[in-house]
Amino acid sequence: MVTVDTEEDGLWSGDYPREGHTTANLEHLPLLARLLDEHGLVGTYLVTYPVARDGRCREILGAAVASGRGEVGSHLHSWSCPPQDPVEERLPLFPHCLPPALQQAKLETLAGAISEAFHQPPVSYRAGRWGFGPSSVEPLLSTGHRIDSSVVPGWWNRGAGAPAFGRAPRQPYHVDASDVLRPGDSPLLEVPVTTGHPGASRVVARASTRIPSWLPGGRSLARLARFTILRPALHGRADLLRLTRACLASGEPVLNVMLHSTELAPGQSPYSRDVAQRDRLLQRLRTVLEAAVGEGHAQGATLSQVPDALAAREVPQAMPAPA
């Protein structure tokens, strides 16, 4: 599957305004849609509140959804989604850092806007800035979300309150409501972004999952351990191809490729500063799709289709990552 954080412009500057958003980057989504069409894939577009409220965005994504060429889910940018609360000024910009009642209120607003715009209630979710934790589980379930894709196993963010996913399982799992990095009995299914250490020994890969998030230079150590995310913006063709083939060879049930809509717009992100750089990113994505779907090793799916697909394969629930 290809999952797209479909969002407003300008966030790579490090500024997170509450109002005055533009969404010009979405004009470039048809480029991605054509690439997915070539491989018989349907994208999962996880949209923010400004996107759901923008008329032009409704046209672009609405046509894809209506024709069965796209699916929409939720992507909560807490700073740009009502209701706003003064408590947010004192908290880190990660949704899971908000009180559960405020998370739920924002998710209700976001889900309502998506349902109104695309006539399709969202059941899948990815947290803005990957901010997902136990405080998010009940708000998500109470607003109709059944699938989360916020976890990036082996990776962590920086800063106060930042999420750390080092020990998370790499296969889909129902989360433990008190510890979302462990399998449990919650109805919320986690479908992690695909990661791995292709080419590294098991000892090195396991050691990489134990790097503490507070360690200076820790992410550099993870890169030395060949840590790779199935994200065309971050890695070269050889690394992406190596990870894709390693996952296929080991029988991984899901390949979850992710990108941001802003990465498709030249000048909108550090990964696509011009047309040539953007086109190289799309070519790297094409390499992944051809290796997986084009060669017949995998079938396309959207996030909402994962539960049924896993049931059909009789895939067992993931075990916790090694301690």
Coordinates of N, CA, C and O in Angstrom, one line a residue, residues 134-299:
P134 N -0.7 5.8 24.1 CA -1.8 5.2 24.7 C -3.0 6.2 24.9 O -4.2 5.8 24.8
S135 N -2.7 7.5 25.1 CA -3.8 8.4 25.2 C -4.6 8.6 24.0 O -5.7 9.2 24.0
S136 N -4.2 8.1 22.8 CA -4.9 8.3 21.6 C -5.8 7.1 21.3 O -6.7 7.2 20.4
V137 N -5.7 6.0 21.9 CA -6.4 4.8 21.6 C -7.9 5.0 21.7 O -8.7 4.8 20.8
E138 N -8.4 5.4 22.9 CA -9.8 5.5 23.1 C -10.4 6.6 22.2 O -11.5 6.4 21.6
P139 N -9.8 7.8 22.1 CA -10.3 8.8 21.2 C -10.5 8.4 19.8 O -11.4 8.7 19.1
L140 N -9.5 7.6 19.3 CA -9.6 7.0 18.0 C -10.8 6.1 17.8 O -11.6 6.2 16.9
L141 N -10.9 5.1 18.7 CA -12.0 4.2 18.6 C -13.3 4.8 18.8 O -14.3 4.4 18.1
S142 N -13.5 5.8 19.6 CA -14.8 6.4 19.9 C -15.2 7.3 18.7 O -16.4 7.7 18.6
T143 N -14.3 7.6 17.8 CA -14.6 8.4 16.6 C -14.6 7.6 15.3 O -14.6 8.1 14.2
G144 N -14.7 6.3 15.5 CA -14.9 5.4 14.3 C -13.6 4.9 13.7 O -13.7 4.2 12.6
H145 N -12.5 5.3 14.2 CA -11.2 4.8 13.6 C -10.9 3.4 14.1 O -10.9 3.2 15.3
R146 N -10.5 2.6 13.2 CA -10.2 1.2 13.5 C -8.7 0.8 13.2 O -8.3 -0.3 13.6
I147 N -8.0 1.6 12.4 CA -6.7 1.3 11.9 C -5.8 2.5 12.2 O -6.1 3.6 11.8
D148 N -4.7 2.3 12.8 CA -3.7 3.4 12.9 C -2.4 3.0 12.1 O -2.1 1.8 12.0
S149 N -1.8 4.0 11.6 CA -0.5 3.8 10.9 C 0.5 4.9 11.2 O 1.2 5.5 10.4
S150 N 0.6 5.1 12.5 CA 1.5 6.1 13.1 C 2.9 5.6 13.5 O 3.8 6.3 13.7
V151 N 3.0 4.3 13.7 CA 4.2 3.7 14.3 C 5.2 3.4 13.2 O 4.9 2.9 12.1
V152 N 6.4 3.8 13.5 CA 7.6 3.6 12.6 C 8.6 2.8 13.4 O 9.5 3.3 14.1
P153 N 8.5 1.5 13.3 CA 9.4 0.6 14.2 C 10.9 0.9 14.0 O 11.4 1.1 12.9
G154 N 11.5 1.1 15.1 CA 13.0 1.3 15.1 C 13.3 2.8 15.0 O 14.5 3.1 15.1
W155 N 12.4 3.7 15.0 CA 12.6 5.1 14.8 C 12.1 5.9 16.0 O 11.2 5.5 16.7
W156 N 12.6 7.1 16.1 CA 12.1 8.0 17.2 C 12.3 9.4 16.7 O 13.1 9.8 15.9
N157 N 11.4 10.3 17.3 CA 11.5 11.7 17.0 C 12.3 12.4 18.1 O 12.6 11.8 19.1
R158 N 12.6 13.6 17.9 CA 13.3 14.4 18.9 C 12.4 15.4 19.6 O 11.4 15.8 19.1
G159 N 12.8 15.8 20.8 CA 12.1 16.8 21.5 C 11.3 16.3 22.7 O 11.0 15.1 22.8
A160 N 10.8 17.2 23.5 CA 9.9 16.9 24.6 C 8.7 16.2 24.2 O 8.0 16.7 23.3
G161 N 8.3 15.1 24.8 CA 7.1 14.4 24.4 C 7.1 13.6 23.1 O 6.1 13.1 22.7
A162 N 8.3 13.6 22.4 CA 8.3 13.0 21.1 C 8.1 11.5 21.2 O 8.5 10.8 22.2
P163 N 7.5 10.9 20.2 CA 7.3 9.5 20.2 C 8.6 8.7 20.0 O 9.5 9.2 19.3
A164 N 8.7 7.5 20.5 CA 9.9 6.6 20.3 C 9.3 5.2 20.0 O 8.6 4.6 20.9
F165 N 9.7 4.7 18.9 CA 9.1 3.4 18.4 C 10.1 2.3 18.3 O 9.9 1.4 17.5
G166 N 11.2 2.4 19.0 CA 12.3 1.5 18.8 C 12.0 0.0 18.9 O 12.4 -0.8 18.2
R167 N 11.1 -0.3 19.9 CA 10.8 -1.7 20.2 C 9.5 -2.1 19.6 O 9.0 -3.2 20.0
A168 N 8.9 -1.4 18.7 CA 7.6 -1.8 18.2 C 7.7 -2.9 17.2 O 8.7 -3.0 16.5
P169 N 6.7 -3.8 17.1 CA 6.7 -4.9 16.1 C 6.7 -4.3 14.7 O 6.1 -3.2 14.5
R170 N 7.2 -5.1 13.8 CA 7.2 -4.6 12.4 C 6.0 -5.1 11.6 O 5.8 -4.7 10.5
Q171 N 5.3 -6.1 12.1 CA 4.1 -6.6 11.5 C 2.9 -6.0 12.1 O 2.9 -5.5 13.2
P172 N 1.7 -6.0 11.4 CA 0.5 -5.5 11.9 C 0.1 -6.2 13.2 O 0.4 -7.4 13.4
Y173 N -0.5 -5.4 14.2 CA -0.8 -6.0 15.5 C -1.9 -5.1 16.1 O -2.0 -3.9 15.9
H174 N -2.8 -5.7 16.8 CA -3.8 -5.0 17.7 C -3.0 -4.5 18.9 O -2.3 -5.3 19.5
V175 N -3.2 -3.2 19.2 CA -2.3 -2.6 20.2 C -2.8 -3.0 21.6 O -4.0 -3.3 21.8
D176 N -1.9 -2.9 22.5 CA -2.3 -2.9 23.9 C -2.6 -1.4 24.3 O -1.8 -0.5 24.1
A177 N -3.8 -1.2 24.8 CA -4.2 0.2 25.1 C -3.3 0.9 26.1 O -3.3 2.1 26.1
S178 N -2.6 0.2 26.9 CA -1.7 0.9 27.8 C -0.3 1.0 27.3 O 0.6 1.7 27.9
D179 N 0.0 0.3 26.2 CA 1.4 0.3 25.7 C 1.2 0.0 24.2 O 1.2 -1.2 23.8
V180 N 1.2 1.0 23.4 CA 0.8 0.8 22.0 C 2.0 0.2 21.2 O 1.8 -0.1 20.0
L181 N 3.1 0.0 21.8 CA 4.2 -0.7 21.2 C 4.2 -2.2 21.4 O 5.2 -2.9 21.0
R182 N 3.2 -2.7 22.0 CA 3.0 -4.1 22.3 C 1.7 -4.6 21.8 O 0.7 -3.9 21.8
P183 N 1.6 -5.9 21.3 CA 0.3 -6.4 20.9 C -0.6 -6.6 22.1 O -0.1 -6.9 23.2
G184 N -1.9 -6.4 21.9 CA -2.8 -6.5 23.0 C -4.2 -6.8 22.4 O -4.3 -7.4 21.3
D185 N -5.2 -6.5 23.2 CA -6.6 -6.9 22.8 C -7.4 -5.7 22.4 O -8.7 -5.9 22.3
S186 N -6.9 -4.6 22.1 CA -7.6 -3.5 21.7 C -8.2 -3.7 20.3 O -7.5 -4.4 19.5
P187 N -9.3 -3.2 19.9 CA -9.8 -3.3 18.6 C -9.0 -2.5 17.6 O -9.2 -2.7 16.3
L188 N -8.1 -1.6 18.0 CA -7.4 -0.8 17.1 C -6.2 -1.6 16.6 O -5.3 -2.0 17.3
L189 N -6.2 -1.7 15.2 CA -5.2 -2.4 14.5 C -4.1 -1.4 14.1 O -4.3 -0.4 13.4
E190 N -2.8 -1.7 14.5 CA -1.7 -0.9 14.1 C -1.1 -1.6 12.8 O -0.8 -2.8 12.7
V191 N -0.9 -0.7 11.8 CA -0.3 -1.1 10.5 C 0.9 -0.2 10.4 O 0.9 0.8 9.8
P192 N 2.1 -0.7 10.9 CA 3.2 0.2 10.9 C 3.8 0.5 9.5 O 3.6 -0.2 8.5
V193 N 4.4 1.7 9.4 CA 5.2 1.9 8.2 C 6.3 0.9 8.1 O 6.9 0.5 9.2
T194 N 6.6 0.4 7.0 CA 7.6 -0.6 6.8 C 9.0 -0.1 7.0 O 9.4 0.9 6.5
T195 N 9.7 -0.8 7.9 CA 11.1 -0.5 8.2 C 11.9 -1.8 8.3 O 11.4 -2.9 8.4
G196 N 13.2 -1.6 8.3 CA 14.1 -2.8 8.5 C 15.5 -2.4 8.5 O 15.9 -1.3 8.3
H197 N 16.4 -3.5 8.6 CA 17.8 -3.3 8.5 C 18.4 -4.3 7.4 O 19.1 -5.2 7.7
P198 N 18.0 -4.1 6.2 CA 18.4 -5.0 5.1 C 19.9 -5.0 5.0 O 20.6 -4.0 4.9
G199 N 20.5 -6.2 5.0 CA 21.9 -6.3 4.8 C 22.7 -6.4 6.1 O 23.9 -6.7 6.2
A200 N 22.0 -6.0 7.2 CA 22.7 -6.0 8.6 C 22.5 -7.4 9.2 O 21.5 -8.0 9.0
S201 N 23.4 -7.8 10.1 CA 23.2 -9.0 10.8 C 22.1 -8.9 11.8 O 21.7 -7.8 12.2
R202 N 21.5 -10.0 12.3 CA 20.5 -10.0 13.3 C 21.0 -9.3 14.6 O 20.2 -8.6 15.2
V203 N 22.2 -9.5 14.9 CA 22.8 -8.9 16.1 C 22.8 -7.4 16.0 O 22.3 -6.7 16.9
V204 N 23.2 -6.9 14.9 CA 23.3 -5.5 14.7 C 21.9 -4.9 14.6 O 21.6 -3.8 15.2
A205 N 21.0 -5.6 13.9 CA 19.6 -5.1 13.8 C 18.9 -5.0 15.2 O 18.2 -4.0 15.5
R206 N 19.1 -6.1 16.0 CA 18.5 -6.1 17.3 C 19.1 -5.0 18.2 O 18.4 -4.3 19.0
A207 N 20.4 -4.8 18.1 CA 21.1 -3.8 18.9 C 20.6 -2.4 18.5 O 20.4 -1.5 19.4
S208 N 20.2 -2.2 17.3 CA 19.7 -0.9 16.8 C 18.4 -0.6 17.5 O 18.1 0.6 17.8
T209 N 17.5 -1.6 17.7 CA 16.2 -1.3 18.4 C 16.4 -0.9 19.8 O 15.4 -0.4 20.4
R210 N 17.6 -1.1 20.4 CA 17.8 -0.8 21.8 C 18.5 0.6 22.0 O 18.8 0.9 23.1
I211 N 18.8 1.3 20.9 CA 19.4 2.6 21.1 C 18.4 3.5 21.8 O 17.3 3.7 21.3
P212 N 18.8 4.1 22.9 CA 17.8 5.0 23.6 C 17.6 6.3 22.8 O 18.5 6.8 22.2
S213 N 16.4 6.8 22.8 CA 16.0 7.9 22.0 C 16.7 9.2 22.5 O 16.8 10.1 21.8
W214 N 17.2 9.2 23.8 CA 17.9 10.4 24.3 C 19.4 10.4 23.9 O 20.0 11.4 24.1
L215 N 19.9 9.4 23.3 CA 21.3 9.3 23.1 C 21.7 10.2 21.9 O 21.2 10.1 20.8
P216 N 22.6 11.2 22.2 CA 23.1 12.0 21.1 C 23.8 11.2 20.0 O 24.6 10.3 20.3
G217 N 23.4 11.4 18.8 CA 24.0 10.7 17.7 C 23.3 9.3 17.5 O 23.8 8.5 16.7
G218 N 22.3 9.0 18.3 CA 21.7 7.7 18.2 C 21.1 7.4 16.8 O 21.2 6.2 16.3
R219 N 20.5 8.4 16.2 CA 20.0 8.1 14.8 C 21.1 7.8 13.8 O 20.9 7.1 12.9
S220 N 22.2 8.4 14.0 CA 23.4 8.1 13.2 C 23.8 6.7 13.3 O 24.2 6.0 12.4
L221 N 23.8 6.2 14.6 CA 24.1 4.8 14.8 C 23.1 3.9 14.2 O 23.5 2.8 13.6
A222 N 21.8 4.3 14.2 CA 20.8 3.4 13.5 C 21.1 3.4 12.0 O 20.9 2.3 11.4
R223 N 21.5 4.5 11.4 CA 21.8 4.5 10.0 C 23.0 3.6 9.7 O 23.1 2.9 8.7
L224 N 24.0 3.6 10.6 CA 25.1 2.7 10.4 C 24.7 1.2 10.5 O 25.3 0.4 9.8
A225 N 23.6 1.0 11.2 CA 23.1 -0.4 11.2 C 22.1 -0.7 10.1 O 21.4 -1.6 10.1
R226 N 22.2 0.2 9.0 CA 21.4 0.1 7.8 C 19.9 0.2 8.0 O 19.2 -0.4 7.3
F227 N 19.5 1.0 9.1 CA 18.1 1.2 9.3 C 17.5 1.9 8.1 O 18.0 3.0 7.7
T228 N 16.4 1.4 7.6 CA 15.8 1.9 6.4 C 14.3 2.0 6.6 O 13.7 1.0 7.1
I229 N 13.7 3.1 6.2 CA 12.2 3.3 6.2 C 11.8 3.2 4.7 O 12.4 3.7 3.8
L230 N 10.6 2.5 4.5 CA 10.1 2.4 3.1 C 9.5 3.8 2.8 O 8.3 3.9 2.6
R231 N 10.3 4.7 2.6 CA 9.9 6.1 2.4 C 10.9 6.7 1.3 O 12.0 7.0 1.6
P232 N 10.4 6.8 0.1 CA 11.3 7.3 -1.0 C 12.0 8.6 -0.8 O 13.0 8.8 -1.5
A233 N 11.5 9.4 0.0 CA 12.1 10.7 0.3 C 13.4 10.6 1.1 O 14.3 11.5 1.0
L234 N 13.5 9.5 1.8 CA 14.7 9.5 2.8 C 15.8 8.6 2.3 O 16.9 8.7 2.8
H235 N 15.5 7.7 1.4 CA 16.6 6.7 1.0 C 16.7 6.6 -0.5 O 15.8 6.8 -1.2
G236 N 17.9 6.1 -0.9 CA 18.2 5.9 -2.3 C 17.5 4.6 -2.8 O 17.0 3.8 -2.1
R237 N 17.6 4.5 -4.1 CA 17.0 3.4 -4.8 C 17.5 2.0 -4.3 O 16.7 1.1 -4.1
A238 N 18.8 1.9 -4.1 CA 19.4 0.6 -3.7 C 18.9 0.2 -2.3 O 18.6 -1.0 -2.1
D239 N 18.9 1.1 -1.4 CA 18.4 0.8 0.0 C 16.9 0.4 0.0 O 16.5 -0.5 0.6
L240 N 16.1 1.2 -0.8 CA 14.7 0.9 -0.9 C 14.4 -0.5 -1.5 O 13.6 -1.3 -1.0
L241 N 15.2 -0.8 -2.5 CA 15.0 -2.0 -3.2 C 15.5 -3.2 -2.3 O 14.8 -4.3 -2.3
R242 N 16.5 -3.0 -1.6 CA 17.1 -4.0 -0.7 C 16.0 -4.3 0.4 O 15.8 -5.5 0.7
L243 N 15.4 -3.3 1.0 CA 14.4 -3.5 2.0 C 13.2 -4.2 1.4 O 12.6 -5.1 2.1
T244 N 12.7 -3.7 0.3 CA 11.5 -4.3 -0.3 C 11.8 -5.8 -0.6 O 10.9 -6.7 -0.2
R245 N 12.9 -6.2 -1.1 CA 13.1 -7.6 -1.4 C 13.3 -8.4 -0.2 O 12.9 -9.6 -0.1
A246 N 14.0 -7.8 0.9 CA 14.1 -8.5 2.1 C 12.8 -8.8 2.8 O 12.6 -9.9 3.3
C247 N 11.9 -7.8 2.7 CA 10.5 -8.0 3.3 C 9.8 -9.1 2.5 O 9.1 -10.0 3.1
L248 N 9.9 -9.1 1.2 CA 9.2 -10.1 0.4 C 9.8 -11.5 0.7 O 9.0 -12.5 0.8
A249 N 11.1 -11.6 0.8 CA 11.7 -12.9 1.0 C 11.4 -13.5 2.3 O 11.3 -14.7 2.5
S250 N 11.2 -12.6 3.3 CA 10.9 -13.1 4.7 C 9.4 -13.3 4.9 O 9.0 -13.7 6.0
G251 N 8.6 -13.0 3.9 CA 7.1 -13.2 4.0 C 6.4 -12.2 4.8 O 5.3 -12.5 5.4
E252 N 6.9 -11.0 4.9 CA 6.2 -9.9 5.6 C 4.8 -9.7 5.0 O 4.7 -9.7 3.7
P253 N 3.7 -9.7 5.8 CA 2.4 -9.6 5.2 C 2.0 -8.3 4.6 O 1.1 -8.2 3.7
V254 N 2.7 -7.2 5.0 CA 2.4 -5.9 4.5 C 3.6 -5.1 4.1 O 4.6 -5.1 4.9
L255 N 3.6 -4.4 3.0 CA 4.5 -3.4 2.7 C 3.8 -2.0 2.7 O 2.9 -1.8 1.9
N256 N 4.2 -1.2 3.6 CA 3.5 0.1 3.8 C 4.5 1.2 3.4 O 5.4 1.6 4.2
V257 N 4.3 1.8 2.2 CA 5.2 2.8 1.7 C 4.5 4.2 2.1 O 3.3 4.3 1.9
M258 N 5.3 5.1 2.6 CA 4.7 6.4 2.9 C 5.4 7.6 2.3 O 6.6 7.5 2.1
L259 N 4.7 8.6 2.1 CA 5.2 9.9 1.6 C 4.3 11.0 2.0 O 3.1 10.7 2.5
H260 N 4.8 12.2 1.9 CA 3.9 13.4 2.2 C 3.5 14.0 0.9 O 4.3 14.0 -0.1
S261 N 2.3 14.6 0.8 CA 1.9 15.3 -0.4 C 2.8 16.4 -0.8 O 3.0 16.7 -1.9
T262 N 3.4 17.1 0.2 CA 4.3 18.2 0.0 C 5.6 17.7 -0.7 O 6.3 18.6 -1.3
E263 N 5.9 16.5 -0.6 CA 7.1 16.0 -1.2 C 6.9 15.8 -2.7 O 7.9 15.7 -3.5
L264 N 5.7 15.9 -3.2 CA 5.4 15.9 -4.6 C 5.5 17.2 -5.3 O 5.5 17.3 -6.5
A265 N 5.6 18.3 -4.5 CA 5.5 19.7 -5.0 C 6.9 20.3 -5.0 O 7.5 20.5 -3.9
P266 N 7.5 20.6 -6.1 CA 8.9 21.2 -6.1 C 8.9 22.4 -5.3 O 8.0 23.3 -5.4
G267 N 9.9 22.5 -4.4 CA 10.1 23.7 -3.6 C 9.3 23.6 -2.3 O 9.5 24.5 -1.4
Q268 N 8.5 22.6 -2.0 CA 7.7 22.5 -0.8 C 8.3 21.7 0.3 O 7.8 21.8 1.4
S269 N 9.4 21.0 0.0 CA 10.0 20.2 1.1 C 11.5 20.1 0.8 O 11.9 20.3 -0.4
P270 N 12.3 19.8 1.8 CA 13.7 19.6 1.5 C 14.1 18.4 0.7 O 15.2 18.3 0.2
Y271 N 13.1 17.6 0.4 CA 13.4 16.4 -0.4 C 13.0 16.6 -1.9 O 13.3 15.7 -2.7
S272 N 12.3 17.7 -2.2 CA 12.0 18.0 -3.6 C 12.1 19.5 -3.8 O 11.2 20.2 -4.0
R273 N 13.4 19.9 -3.8 CA 13.6 21.3 -4.0 C 13.4 21.8 -5.4 O 13.2 23.0 -5.6
D274 N 13.4 20.9 -6.3 CA 13.1 21.3 -7.7 C 12.5 20.2 -8.4 O 12.3 19.1 -7.9
V275 N 12.1 20.4 -9.7 CA 11.4 19.3 -10.4 C 12.3 18.1 -10.6 O 11.8 16.9 -10.5
A276 N 13.5 18.3 -10.9 CA 14.4 17.1 -11.1 C 14.5 16.2 -9.8 O 14.4 15.0 -9.9
Q277 N 14.6 16.9 -8.6 CA 14.7 16.1 -7.4 C 13.4 15.4 -7.1 O 13.3 14.3 -6.7
R278 N 12.2 16.1 -7.4 CA 10.9 15.5 -7.2 C 10.8 14.3 -8.2 O 10.3 13.2 -7.7
D279 N 11.2 14.4 -9.4 CA 11.1 13.3 -10.3 C 11.9 12.1 -9.9 O 11.6 10.9 -10.1
R280 N 13.1 12.4 -9.3 CA 13.9 11.3 -8.8 C 13.2 10.5 -7.7 O 13.3 9.3 -7.5
L281 N 12.5 11.3 -6.8 CA 11.8 10.7 -5.7 C 10.7 9.8 -6.3 O 10.5 8.6 -5.8
L282 N 10.0 10.2 -7.3 CA 8.9 9.4 -7.9 C 9.5 8.2 -8.6 O 8.9 7.1 -8.6
Q283 N 10.7 8.3 -9.1 CA 11.4 7.2 -9.8 C 11.8 6.1 -8.7 O 11.7 4.9 -8.9
R284 N 12.2 6.6 -7.5 CA 12.5 5.7 -6.5 C 11.2 4.9 -6.0 O 11.2 3.7 -5.7
L285 N 10.1 5.7 -5.9 CA 8.8 5.0 -5.6 C 8.5 4.0 -6.7 O 8.0 2.9 -6.4
R286 N 8.7 4.3 -7.9 CA 8.4 3.4 -9.0 C 9.2 2.1 -8.9 O 8.7 1.0 -9.1
T287 N 10.4 2.2 -8.4 CA 11.3 1.1 -8.2 C 10.7 0.1 -7.2 O 10.7 -1.1 -7.4
V288 N 10.2 0.7 -6.1 CA 9.6 -0.1 -5.1 C 8.3 -0.8 -5.6 O 8.1 -2.0 -5.4
L289 N 7.5 -0.1 -6.3 CA 6.2 -0.7 -6.8 C 6.5 -1.8 -7.8 O 5.8 -2.8 -7.8
E290 N 7.5 -1.5 -8.7 CA 7.8 -2.6 -9.7 C 8.4 -3.8 -9.0 O 8.0 -4.9 -9.5
A291 N 9.2 -3.7 -8.0 CA 9.7 -4.8 -7.3 C 8.7 -5.6 -6.6 O 8.8 -6.9 -6.5
A292 N 7.7 -4.9 -6.1 CA 6.7 -5.6 -5.3 C 5.5 -6.1 -6.1 O 5.2 -7.3 -6.2
V293 N 4.8 -5.1 -6.7 CA 3.6 -5.4 -7.4 C 3.9 -5.8 -8.9 O 3.3 -6.7 -9.4
G294 N 4.8 -5.0 -9.5 CA 5.1 -5.3 -10.9 C 5.6 -6.7 -11.2 O 5.3 -7.2 -12.2
E295 N 6.3 -7.2 -10.2 CA 6.9 -8.6 -10.4 C 6.0 -9.6 -9.8 O 6.4 -10.8 -9.8
G296 N 4.8 -9.2 -9.4 CA 3.8 -10.2 -9.0 C 4.0 -10.8 -7.6 O 3.3 -11.8 -7.2
H297 N 4.8 -10.1 -6.7 CA 5.1 -10.6 -5.4 C 4.0 -10.1 -4.4 O 3.9 -10.7 -3.3
A298 N 3.3 -9.1 -4.7 CA 2.4 -8.5 -3.8 C 1.2 -7.9 -4.5 O 1.2 -7.7 -5.7
Q299 N 0.1 -7.8 -3.8 CA -1.1 -7.2 -4.3 C -1.4 -5.9 -3.6 O -1.1 -5.7 -2.5

